[in-house]
mmCIF file of C-alpha atoms and ligand atoms in Angstrom:
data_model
loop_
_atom_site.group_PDB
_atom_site.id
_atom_site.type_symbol
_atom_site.label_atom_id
_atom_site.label_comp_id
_atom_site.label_asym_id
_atom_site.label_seq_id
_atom_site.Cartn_x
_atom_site.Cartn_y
_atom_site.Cartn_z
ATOM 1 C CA UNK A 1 74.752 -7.339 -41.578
ATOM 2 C CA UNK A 2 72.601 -7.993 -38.570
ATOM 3 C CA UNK A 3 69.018 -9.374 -38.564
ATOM 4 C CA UNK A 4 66.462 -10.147 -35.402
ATOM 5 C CA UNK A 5 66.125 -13.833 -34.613
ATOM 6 C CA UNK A 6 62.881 -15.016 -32.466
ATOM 7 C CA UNK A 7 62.578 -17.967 -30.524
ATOM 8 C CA UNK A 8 59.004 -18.569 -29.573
ATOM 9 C CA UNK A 9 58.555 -21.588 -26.968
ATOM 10 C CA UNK A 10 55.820 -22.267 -24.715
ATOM 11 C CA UNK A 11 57.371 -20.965 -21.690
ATOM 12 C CA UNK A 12 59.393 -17.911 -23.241
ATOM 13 C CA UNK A 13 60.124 -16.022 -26.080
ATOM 14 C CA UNK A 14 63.604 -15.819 -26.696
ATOM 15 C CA UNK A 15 65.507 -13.007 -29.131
ATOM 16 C CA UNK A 16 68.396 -11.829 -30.748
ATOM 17 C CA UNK A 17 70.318 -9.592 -32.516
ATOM 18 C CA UNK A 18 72.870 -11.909 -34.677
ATOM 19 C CA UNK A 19 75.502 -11.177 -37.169
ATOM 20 C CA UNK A 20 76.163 -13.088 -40.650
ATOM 21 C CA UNK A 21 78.909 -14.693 -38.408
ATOM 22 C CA UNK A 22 76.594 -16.086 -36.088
ATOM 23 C CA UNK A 23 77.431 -13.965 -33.432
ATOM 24 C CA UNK A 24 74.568 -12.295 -30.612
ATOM 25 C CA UNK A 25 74.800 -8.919 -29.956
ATOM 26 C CA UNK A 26 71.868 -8.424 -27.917
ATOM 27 C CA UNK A 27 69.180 -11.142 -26.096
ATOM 28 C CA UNK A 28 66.393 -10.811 -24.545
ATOM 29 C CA UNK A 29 64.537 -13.681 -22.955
ATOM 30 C CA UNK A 30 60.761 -13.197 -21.361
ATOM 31 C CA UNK A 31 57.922 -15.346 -20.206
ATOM 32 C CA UNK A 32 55.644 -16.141 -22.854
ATOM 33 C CA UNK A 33 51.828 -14.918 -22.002
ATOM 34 C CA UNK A 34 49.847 -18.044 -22.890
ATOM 35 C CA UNK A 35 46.582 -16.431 -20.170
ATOM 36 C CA UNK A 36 45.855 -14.088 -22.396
ATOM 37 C CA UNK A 37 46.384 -16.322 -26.163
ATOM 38 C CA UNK A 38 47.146 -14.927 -29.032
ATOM 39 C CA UNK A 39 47.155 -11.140 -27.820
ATOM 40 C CA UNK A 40 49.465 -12.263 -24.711
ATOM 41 C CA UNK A 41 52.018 -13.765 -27.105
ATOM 42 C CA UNK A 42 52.118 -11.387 -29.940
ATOM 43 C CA UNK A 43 52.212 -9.081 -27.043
ATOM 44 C CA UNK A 44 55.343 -10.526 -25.896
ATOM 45 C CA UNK A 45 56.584 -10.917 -28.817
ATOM 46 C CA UNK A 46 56.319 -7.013 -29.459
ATOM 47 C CA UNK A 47 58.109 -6.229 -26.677
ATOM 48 C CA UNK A 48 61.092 -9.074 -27.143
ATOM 49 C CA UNK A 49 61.551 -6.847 -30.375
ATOM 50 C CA UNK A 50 60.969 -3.535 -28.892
ATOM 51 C CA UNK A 51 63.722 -4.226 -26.737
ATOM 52 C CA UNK A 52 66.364 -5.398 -29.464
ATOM 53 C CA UNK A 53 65.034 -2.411 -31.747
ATOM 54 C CA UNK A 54 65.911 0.258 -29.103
ATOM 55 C CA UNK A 55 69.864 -1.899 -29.459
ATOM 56 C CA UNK A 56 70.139 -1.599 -33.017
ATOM 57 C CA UNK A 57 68.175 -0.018 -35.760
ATOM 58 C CA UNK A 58 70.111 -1.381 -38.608
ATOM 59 C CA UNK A 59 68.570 -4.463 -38.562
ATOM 60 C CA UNK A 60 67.785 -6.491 -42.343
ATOM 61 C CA UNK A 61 65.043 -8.128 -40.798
ATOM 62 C CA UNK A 62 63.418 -10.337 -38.123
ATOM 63 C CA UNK A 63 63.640 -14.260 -38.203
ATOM 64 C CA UNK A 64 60.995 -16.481 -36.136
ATOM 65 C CA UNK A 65 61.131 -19.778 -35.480
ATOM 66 C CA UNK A 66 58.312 -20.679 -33.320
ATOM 67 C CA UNK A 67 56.734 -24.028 -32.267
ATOM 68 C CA UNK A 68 53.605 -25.060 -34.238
ATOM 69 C CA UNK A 69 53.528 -26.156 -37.953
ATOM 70 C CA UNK A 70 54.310 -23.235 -40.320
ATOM 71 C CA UNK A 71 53.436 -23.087 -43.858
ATOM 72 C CA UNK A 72 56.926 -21.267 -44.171
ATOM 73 C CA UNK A 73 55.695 -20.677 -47.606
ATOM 74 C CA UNK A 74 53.017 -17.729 -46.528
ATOM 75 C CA UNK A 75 54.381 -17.193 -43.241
ATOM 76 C CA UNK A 76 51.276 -18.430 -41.238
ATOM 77 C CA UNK A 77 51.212 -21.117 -38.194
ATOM 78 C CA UNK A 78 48.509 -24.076 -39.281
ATOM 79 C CA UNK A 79 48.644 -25.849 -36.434
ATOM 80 C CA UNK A 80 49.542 -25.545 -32.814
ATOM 81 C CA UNK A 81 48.370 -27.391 -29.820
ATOM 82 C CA UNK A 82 47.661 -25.500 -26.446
ATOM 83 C CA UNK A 83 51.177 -25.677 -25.393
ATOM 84 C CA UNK A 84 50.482 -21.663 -27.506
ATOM 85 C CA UNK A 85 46.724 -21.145 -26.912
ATOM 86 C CA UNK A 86 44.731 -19.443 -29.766
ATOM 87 C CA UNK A 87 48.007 -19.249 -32.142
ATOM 88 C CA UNK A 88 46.897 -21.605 -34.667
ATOM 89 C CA UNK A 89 45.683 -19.255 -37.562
ATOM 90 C CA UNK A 90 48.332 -16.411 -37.057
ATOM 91 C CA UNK A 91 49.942 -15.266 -40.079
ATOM 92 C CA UNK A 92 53.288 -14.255 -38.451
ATOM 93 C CA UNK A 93 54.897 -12.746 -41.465
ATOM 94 C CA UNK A 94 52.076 -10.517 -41.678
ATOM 95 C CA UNK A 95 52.044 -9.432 -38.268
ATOM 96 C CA UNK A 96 55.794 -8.584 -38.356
ATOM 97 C CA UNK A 97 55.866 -6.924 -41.874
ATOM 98 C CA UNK A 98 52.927 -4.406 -41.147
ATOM 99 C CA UNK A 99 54.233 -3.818 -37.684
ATOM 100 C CA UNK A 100 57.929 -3.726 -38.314
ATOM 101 C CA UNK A 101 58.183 -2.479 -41.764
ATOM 102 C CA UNK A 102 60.574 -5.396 -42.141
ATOM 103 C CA UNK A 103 61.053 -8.717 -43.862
ATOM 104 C CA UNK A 104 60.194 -11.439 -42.003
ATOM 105 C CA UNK A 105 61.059 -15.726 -42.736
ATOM 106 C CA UNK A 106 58.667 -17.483 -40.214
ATOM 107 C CA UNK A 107 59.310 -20.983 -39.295
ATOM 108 C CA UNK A 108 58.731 -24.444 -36.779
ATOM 109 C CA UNK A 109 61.154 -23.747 -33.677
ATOM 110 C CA UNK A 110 62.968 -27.345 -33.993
ATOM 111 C CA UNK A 111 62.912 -26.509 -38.100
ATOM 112 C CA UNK A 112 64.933 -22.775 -36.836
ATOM 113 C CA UNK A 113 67.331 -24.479 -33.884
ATOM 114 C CA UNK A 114 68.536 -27.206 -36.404
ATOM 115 C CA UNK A 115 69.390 -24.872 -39.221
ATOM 116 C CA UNK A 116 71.194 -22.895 -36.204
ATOM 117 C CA UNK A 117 73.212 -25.995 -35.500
ATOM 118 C CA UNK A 118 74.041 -26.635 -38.764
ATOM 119 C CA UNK A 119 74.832 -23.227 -39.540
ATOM 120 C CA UNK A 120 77.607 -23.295 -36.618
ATOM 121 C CA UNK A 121 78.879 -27.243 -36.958
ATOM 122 C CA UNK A 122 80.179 -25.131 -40.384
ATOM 123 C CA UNK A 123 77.390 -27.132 -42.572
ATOM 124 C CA UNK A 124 79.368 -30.269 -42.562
ATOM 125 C CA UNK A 125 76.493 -32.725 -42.276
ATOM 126 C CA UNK A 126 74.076 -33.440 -45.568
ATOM 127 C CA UNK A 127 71.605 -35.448 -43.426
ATOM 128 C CA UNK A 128 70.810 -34.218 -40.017
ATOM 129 C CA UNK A 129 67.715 -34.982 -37.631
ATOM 130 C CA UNK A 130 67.477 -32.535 -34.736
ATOM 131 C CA UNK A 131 64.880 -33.112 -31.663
ATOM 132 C CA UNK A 132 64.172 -30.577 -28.501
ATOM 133 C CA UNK A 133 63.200 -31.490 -25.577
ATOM 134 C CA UNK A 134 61.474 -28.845 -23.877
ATOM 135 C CA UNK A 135 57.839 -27.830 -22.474
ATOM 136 C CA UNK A 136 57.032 -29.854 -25.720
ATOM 137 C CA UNK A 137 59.180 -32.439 -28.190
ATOM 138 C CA UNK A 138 60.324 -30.270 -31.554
ATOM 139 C CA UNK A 139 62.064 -32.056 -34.200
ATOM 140 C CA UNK A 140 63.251 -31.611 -37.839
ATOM 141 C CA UNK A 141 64.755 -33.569 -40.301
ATOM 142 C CA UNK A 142 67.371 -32.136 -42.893
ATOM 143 C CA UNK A 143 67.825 -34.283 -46.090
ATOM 144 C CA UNK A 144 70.492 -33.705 -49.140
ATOM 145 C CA UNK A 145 70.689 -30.315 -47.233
ATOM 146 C CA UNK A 146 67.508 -28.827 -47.218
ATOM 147 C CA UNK A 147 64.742 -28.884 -44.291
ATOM 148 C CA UNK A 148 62.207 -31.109 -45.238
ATOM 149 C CA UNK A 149 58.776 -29.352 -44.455
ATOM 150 C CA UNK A 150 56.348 -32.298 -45.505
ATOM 151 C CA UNK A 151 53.605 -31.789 -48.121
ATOM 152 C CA UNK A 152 51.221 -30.620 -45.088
ATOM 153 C CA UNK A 153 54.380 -29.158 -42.914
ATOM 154 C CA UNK A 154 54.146 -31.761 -40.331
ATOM 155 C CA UNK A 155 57.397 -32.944 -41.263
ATOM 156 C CA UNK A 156 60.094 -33.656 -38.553
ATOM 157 C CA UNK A 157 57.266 -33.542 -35.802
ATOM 158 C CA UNK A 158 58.896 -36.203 -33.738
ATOM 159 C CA UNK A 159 56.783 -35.226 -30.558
ATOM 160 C CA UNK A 160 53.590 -36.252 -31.990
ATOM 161 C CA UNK A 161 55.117 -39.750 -33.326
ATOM 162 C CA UNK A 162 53.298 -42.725 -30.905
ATOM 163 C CA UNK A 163 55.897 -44.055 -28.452
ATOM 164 C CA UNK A 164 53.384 -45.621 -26.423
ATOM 165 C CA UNK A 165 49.881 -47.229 -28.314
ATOM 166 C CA UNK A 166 47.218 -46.072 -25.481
ATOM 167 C CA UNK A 167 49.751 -44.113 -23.323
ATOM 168 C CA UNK A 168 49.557 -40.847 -22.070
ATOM 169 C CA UNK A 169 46.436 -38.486 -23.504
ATOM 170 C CA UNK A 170 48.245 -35.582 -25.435
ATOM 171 C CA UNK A 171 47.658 -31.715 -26.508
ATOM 172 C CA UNK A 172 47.108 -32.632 -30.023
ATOM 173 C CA UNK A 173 44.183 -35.130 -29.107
ATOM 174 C CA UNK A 174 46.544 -38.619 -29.844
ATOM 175 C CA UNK A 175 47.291 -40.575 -26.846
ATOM 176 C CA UNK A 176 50.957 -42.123 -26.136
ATOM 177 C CA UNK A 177 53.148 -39.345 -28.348
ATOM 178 C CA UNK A 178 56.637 -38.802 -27.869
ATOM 179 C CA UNK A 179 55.873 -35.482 -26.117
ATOM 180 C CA UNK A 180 54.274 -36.948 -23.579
ATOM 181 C CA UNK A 181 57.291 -38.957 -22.100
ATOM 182 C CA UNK A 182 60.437 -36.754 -23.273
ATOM 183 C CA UNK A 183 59.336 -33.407 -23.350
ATOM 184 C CA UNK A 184 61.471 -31.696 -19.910
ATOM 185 C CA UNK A 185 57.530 -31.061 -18.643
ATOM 186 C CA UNK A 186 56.484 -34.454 -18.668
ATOM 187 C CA UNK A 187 59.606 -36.084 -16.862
ATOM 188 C CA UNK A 188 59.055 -33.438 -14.521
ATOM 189 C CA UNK A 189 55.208 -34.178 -13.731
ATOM 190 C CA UNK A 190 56.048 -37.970 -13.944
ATOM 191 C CA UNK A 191 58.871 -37.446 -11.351
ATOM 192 C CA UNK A 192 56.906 -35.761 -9.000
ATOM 193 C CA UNK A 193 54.004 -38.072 -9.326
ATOM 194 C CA UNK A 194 56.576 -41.068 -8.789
ATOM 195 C CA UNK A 195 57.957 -39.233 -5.986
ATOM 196 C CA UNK A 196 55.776 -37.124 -4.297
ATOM 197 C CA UNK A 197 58.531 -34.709 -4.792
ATOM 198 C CA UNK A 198 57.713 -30.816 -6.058
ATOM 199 C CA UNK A 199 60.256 -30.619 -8.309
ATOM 200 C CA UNK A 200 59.761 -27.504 -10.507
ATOM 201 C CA UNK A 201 62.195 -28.132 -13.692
ATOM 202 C CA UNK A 202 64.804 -30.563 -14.938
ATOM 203 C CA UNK A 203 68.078 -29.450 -13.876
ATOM 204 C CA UNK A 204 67.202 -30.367 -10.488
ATOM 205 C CA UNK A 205 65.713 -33.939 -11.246
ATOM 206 C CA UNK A 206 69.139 -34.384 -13.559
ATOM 207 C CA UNK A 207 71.242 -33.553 -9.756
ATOM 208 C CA UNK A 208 69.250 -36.060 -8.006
ATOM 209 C CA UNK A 209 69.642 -38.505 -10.984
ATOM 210 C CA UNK A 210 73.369 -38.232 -10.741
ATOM 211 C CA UNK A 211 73.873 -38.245 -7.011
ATOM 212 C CA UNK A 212 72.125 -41.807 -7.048
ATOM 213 C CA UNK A 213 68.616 -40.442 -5.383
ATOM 214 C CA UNK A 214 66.832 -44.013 -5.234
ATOM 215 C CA UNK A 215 63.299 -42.790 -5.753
ATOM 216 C CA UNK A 216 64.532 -40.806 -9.160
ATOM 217 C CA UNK A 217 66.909 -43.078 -10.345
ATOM 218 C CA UNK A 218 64.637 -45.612 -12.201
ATOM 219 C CA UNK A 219 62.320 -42.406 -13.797
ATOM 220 C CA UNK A 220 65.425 -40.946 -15.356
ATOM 221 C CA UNK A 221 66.727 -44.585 -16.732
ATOM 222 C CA UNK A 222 63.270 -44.958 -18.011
ATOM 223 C CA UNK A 223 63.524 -41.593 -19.953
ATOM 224 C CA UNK A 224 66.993 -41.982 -21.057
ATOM 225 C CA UNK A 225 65.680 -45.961 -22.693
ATOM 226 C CA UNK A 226 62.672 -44.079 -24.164
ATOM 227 C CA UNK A 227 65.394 -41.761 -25.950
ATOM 228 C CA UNK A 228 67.278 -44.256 -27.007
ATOM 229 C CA UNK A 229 64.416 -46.234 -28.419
ATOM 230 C CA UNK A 230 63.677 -42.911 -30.689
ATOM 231 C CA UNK A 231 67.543 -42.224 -31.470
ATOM 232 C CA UNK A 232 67.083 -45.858 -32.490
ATOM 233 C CA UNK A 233 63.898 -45.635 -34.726
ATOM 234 C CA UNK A 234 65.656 -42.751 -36.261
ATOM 235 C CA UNK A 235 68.267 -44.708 -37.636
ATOM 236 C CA UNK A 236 66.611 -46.599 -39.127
ATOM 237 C CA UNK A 237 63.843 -44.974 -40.605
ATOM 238 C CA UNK A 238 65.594 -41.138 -41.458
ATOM 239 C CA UNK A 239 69.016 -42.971 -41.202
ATOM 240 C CA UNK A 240 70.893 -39.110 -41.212
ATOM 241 C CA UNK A 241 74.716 -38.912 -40.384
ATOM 242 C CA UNK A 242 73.667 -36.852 -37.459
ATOM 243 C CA UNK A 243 70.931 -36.805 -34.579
ATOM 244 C CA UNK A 244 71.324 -33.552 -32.528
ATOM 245 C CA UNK A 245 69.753 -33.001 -29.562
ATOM 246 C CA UNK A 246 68.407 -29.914 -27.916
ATOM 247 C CA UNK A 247 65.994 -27.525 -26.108
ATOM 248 C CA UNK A 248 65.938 -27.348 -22.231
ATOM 249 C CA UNK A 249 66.956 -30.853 -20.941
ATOM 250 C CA UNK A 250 70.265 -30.374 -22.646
ATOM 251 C CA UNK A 251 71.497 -28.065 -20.427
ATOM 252 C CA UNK A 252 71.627 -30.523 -17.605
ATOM 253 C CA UNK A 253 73.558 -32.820 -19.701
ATOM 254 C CA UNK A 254 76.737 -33.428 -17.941
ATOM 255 C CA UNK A 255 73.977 -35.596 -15.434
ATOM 256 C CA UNK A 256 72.897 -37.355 -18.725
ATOM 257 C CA UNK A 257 74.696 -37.791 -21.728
ATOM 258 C CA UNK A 258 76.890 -40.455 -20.945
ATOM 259 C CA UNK A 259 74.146 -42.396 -19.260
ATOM 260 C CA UNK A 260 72.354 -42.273 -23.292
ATOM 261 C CA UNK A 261 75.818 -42.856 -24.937
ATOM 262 C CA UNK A 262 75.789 -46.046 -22.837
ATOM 263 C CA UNK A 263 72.225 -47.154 -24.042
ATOM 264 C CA UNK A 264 73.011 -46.665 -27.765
ATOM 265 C CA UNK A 265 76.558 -48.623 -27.802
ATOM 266 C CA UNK A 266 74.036 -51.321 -27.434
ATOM 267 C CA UNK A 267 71.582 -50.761 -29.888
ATOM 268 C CA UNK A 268 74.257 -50.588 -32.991
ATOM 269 C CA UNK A 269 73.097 -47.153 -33.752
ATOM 270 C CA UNK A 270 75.424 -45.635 -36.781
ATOM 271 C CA UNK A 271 75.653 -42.260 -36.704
ATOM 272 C CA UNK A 272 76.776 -39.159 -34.331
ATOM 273 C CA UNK A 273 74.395 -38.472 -31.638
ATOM 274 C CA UNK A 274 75.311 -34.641 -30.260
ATOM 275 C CA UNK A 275 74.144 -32.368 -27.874
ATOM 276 C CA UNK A 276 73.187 -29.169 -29.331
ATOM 277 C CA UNK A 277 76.098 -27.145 -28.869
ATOM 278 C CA UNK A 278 74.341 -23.707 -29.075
ATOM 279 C CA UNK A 279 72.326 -24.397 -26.252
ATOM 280 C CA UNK A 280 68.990 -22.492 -26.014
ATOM 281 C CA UNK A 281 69.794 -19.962 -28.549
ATOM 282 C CA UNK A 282 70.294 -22.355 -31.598
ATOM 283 C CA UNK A 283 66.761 -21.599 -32.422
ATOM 284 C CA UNK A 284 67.373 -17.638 -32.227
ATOM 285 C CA UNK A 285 70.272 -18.244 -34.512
ATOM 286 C CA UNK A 286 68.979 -20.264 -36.953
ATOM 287 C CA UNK A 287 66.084 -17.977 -37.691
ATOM 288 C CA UNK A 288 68.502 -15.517 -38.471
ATOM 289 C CA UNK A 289 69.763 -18.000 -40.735
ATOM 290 C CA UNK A 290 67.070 -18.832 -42.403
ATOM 291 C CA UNK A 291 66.067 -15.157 -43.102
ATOM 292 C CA UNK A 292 69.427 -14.773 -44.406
ATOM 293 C CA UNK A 293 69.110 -17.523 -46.790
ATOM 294 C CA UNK A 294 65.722 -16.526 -48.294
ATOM 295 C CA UNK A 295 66.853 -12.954 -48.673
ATOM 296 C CA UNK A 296 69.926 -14.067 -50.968
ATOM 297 C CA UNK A 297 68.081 -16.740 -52.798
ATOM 298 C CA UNK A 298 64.663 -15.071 -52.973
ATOM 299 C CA UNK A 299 63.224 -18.534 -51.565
ATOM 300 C CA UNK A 300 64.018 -21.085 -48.613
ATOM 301 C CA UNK A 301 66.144 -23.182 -47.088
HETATM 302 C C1 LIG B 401 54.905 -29.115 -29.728
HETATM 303 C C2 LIG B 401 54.445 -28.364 -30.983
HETATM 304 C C3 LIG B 401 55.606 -28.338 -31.979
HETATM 305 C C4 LIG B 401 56.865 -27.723 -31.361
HETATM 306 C C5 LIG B 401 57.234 -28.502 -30.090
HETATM 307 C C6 LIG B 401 58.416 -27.896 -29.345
HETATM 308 C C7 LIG B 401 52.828 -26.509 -30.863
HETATM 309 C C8 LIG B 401 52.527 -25.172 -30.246
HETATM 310 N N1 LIG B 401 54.001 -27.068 -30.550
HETATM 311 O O1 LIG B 401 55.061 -30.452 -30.039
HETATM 312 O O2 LIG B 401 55.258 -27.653 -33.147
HETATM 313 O O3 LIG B 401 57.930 -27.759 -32.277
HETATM 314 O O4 LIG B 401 56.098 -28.532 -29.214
HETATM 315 O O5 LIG B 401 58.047 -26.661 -28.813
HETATM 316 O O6 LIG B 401 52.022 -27.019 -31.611
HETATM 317 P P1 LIG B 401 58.604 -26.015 -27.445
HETATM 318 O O7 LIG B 401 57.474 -25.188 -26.917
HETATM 319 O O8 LIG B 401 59.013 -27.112 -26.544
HETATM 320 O O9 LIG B 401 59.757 -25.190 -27.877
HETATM 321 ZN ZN1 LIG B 402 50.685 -35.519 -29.569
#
């Protein structure tokens, strides 16, 4: 049984062919084109899928997770800020089922990566939040084992929760959101202001971090206290057994983790705090998933 599972970001499109034992038989990763709006993406998403389709034609059907708020219920993104220009208003499952001929469960990115993480920690946890820190802040809450979508499917959008009263102006017309200090792209742009460094992603601010770079030093203990603070709130507000963390930052990690581990021992936070362990393609995975899931139970997650 193998299915197509989508990851659409802000910076790429990821995809997938997985098995119903979680295991990728084919990936493709390209640049998502956000010049052109909607036509560039859905043209990139074509050709992530052309690609996996020339791999496999015995595929079930193609899973999407992709940021914006999805009414998962009629397969359509409501909302999305310009981090995926013109893509509010798509109905996704449309798109795919009169293109593809296929089935198609469409659904948030962060809502996809955390049932992907789930799926492989062997579905241990009952309560799980999941955040992604990426070109934007994804997150997703799991409760008594189902997603929970919100009655408007906002729910689990950590990024746009206020951090900072009067902070930082964001893409979704709030000012101060949690997107706008712990997404990858804005500890990369507030690095490089700080600095007057070019830095052009994380990994390379997380090497400078670790090597005891003066000028950096302070930006990334800033960013690491900000996480806390929202591992923190989460505790005590979601209070789930588990608070996983993904998307791009995790990948650097090793320069990191121990540095957050340190912040919470101090903030009596009760529960596990993990890094995603399927990387960048929990998302891909989870969509599969979740496709899975509303095939055998005629419904959702
Ligand atoms: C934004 C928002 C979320 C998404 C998150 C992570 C849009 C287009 N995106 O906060 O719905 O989950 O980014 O997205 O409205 P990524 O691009 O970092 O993967
Ligand atoms: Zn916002």
């Amino acid at each position: 049984m193998k299915a197509i599972g989508i990851d659409i970001g802000g910076t790429t499109i990821k995809g997938a062919i997985v098995d119903e034992k979680r295991k990728i038989h084919h990936q493709v990763t390209i640049q998502t084109n956000r010049s052109e709006g909607r036509n560039g993406i859905l043209a990139t998403l074509t050709t992530t899928i052309d690609q996996l389709l020339e791999n496999e034609t015995e595929i079930m059907g193609i899973g999407i997770g992709t940021a914006g708020r999805v009414d998962v219920d009629r397969g359509k993104v409501i909302y999305s800020t310009a981090n995926l220009p013109g893509w509010q208003g798509i109905n996704l499952r449309e798109f795919i089922t009169n293109t593809y001929a296929l089935p198609a469960f469409i659904d948030n990115d962060a809502n996809a990566a955390l049932a992907g993480e789930w799926w492989n920690r062997g579905e241990i946890y009952d309560s799980v939040t999941f955040l992604t820190l990426g070109t934007g802040v994804g997150g997703a809450n799991m409760i008594r084992r189902k997603i929970f979508r919100g009655n408007l499917w906002n729910g689990g959008e950590w990024g746009h929760v206020i951090l900072y009263p009067e902070g930082r102006a964001c893409n979704c017309g709030n000012r101060g959101c949690i997107e706008q200090y712990l997404s990858g792209t804005a500890l990369v742009k507030t690095a490089n202001g700080q600095s007057g460094r070019t830095y052009t992603n994380g990994a390379d601010l997380f090497e400078a971090f670790q090597a005891g770079d003066r000028k950096i030093q302070p930006i990334v203990e800033r960013y690491l206290d900000d996480l806390a603070l929202v591992v923190y709130n989460l505790s005590v507000s979601i209070d789930p057994e588990a608070v996983i963390i993904g998307g791009g930052v995790i990948e650097s990690k090793d320069q990191w983790w121990d540095v957050l581990i340190e912040k919470l021992t101090g903030k009596d936070v009760n529960l596990d705090v993990l890094p995603a362990a399927l990387g960048n393609k929990a998302g891909m995975i989870g969509a599969v998933k979740l496709l899975f899931d509303a095939m055998s139970k005629g419904g959702e997650v």
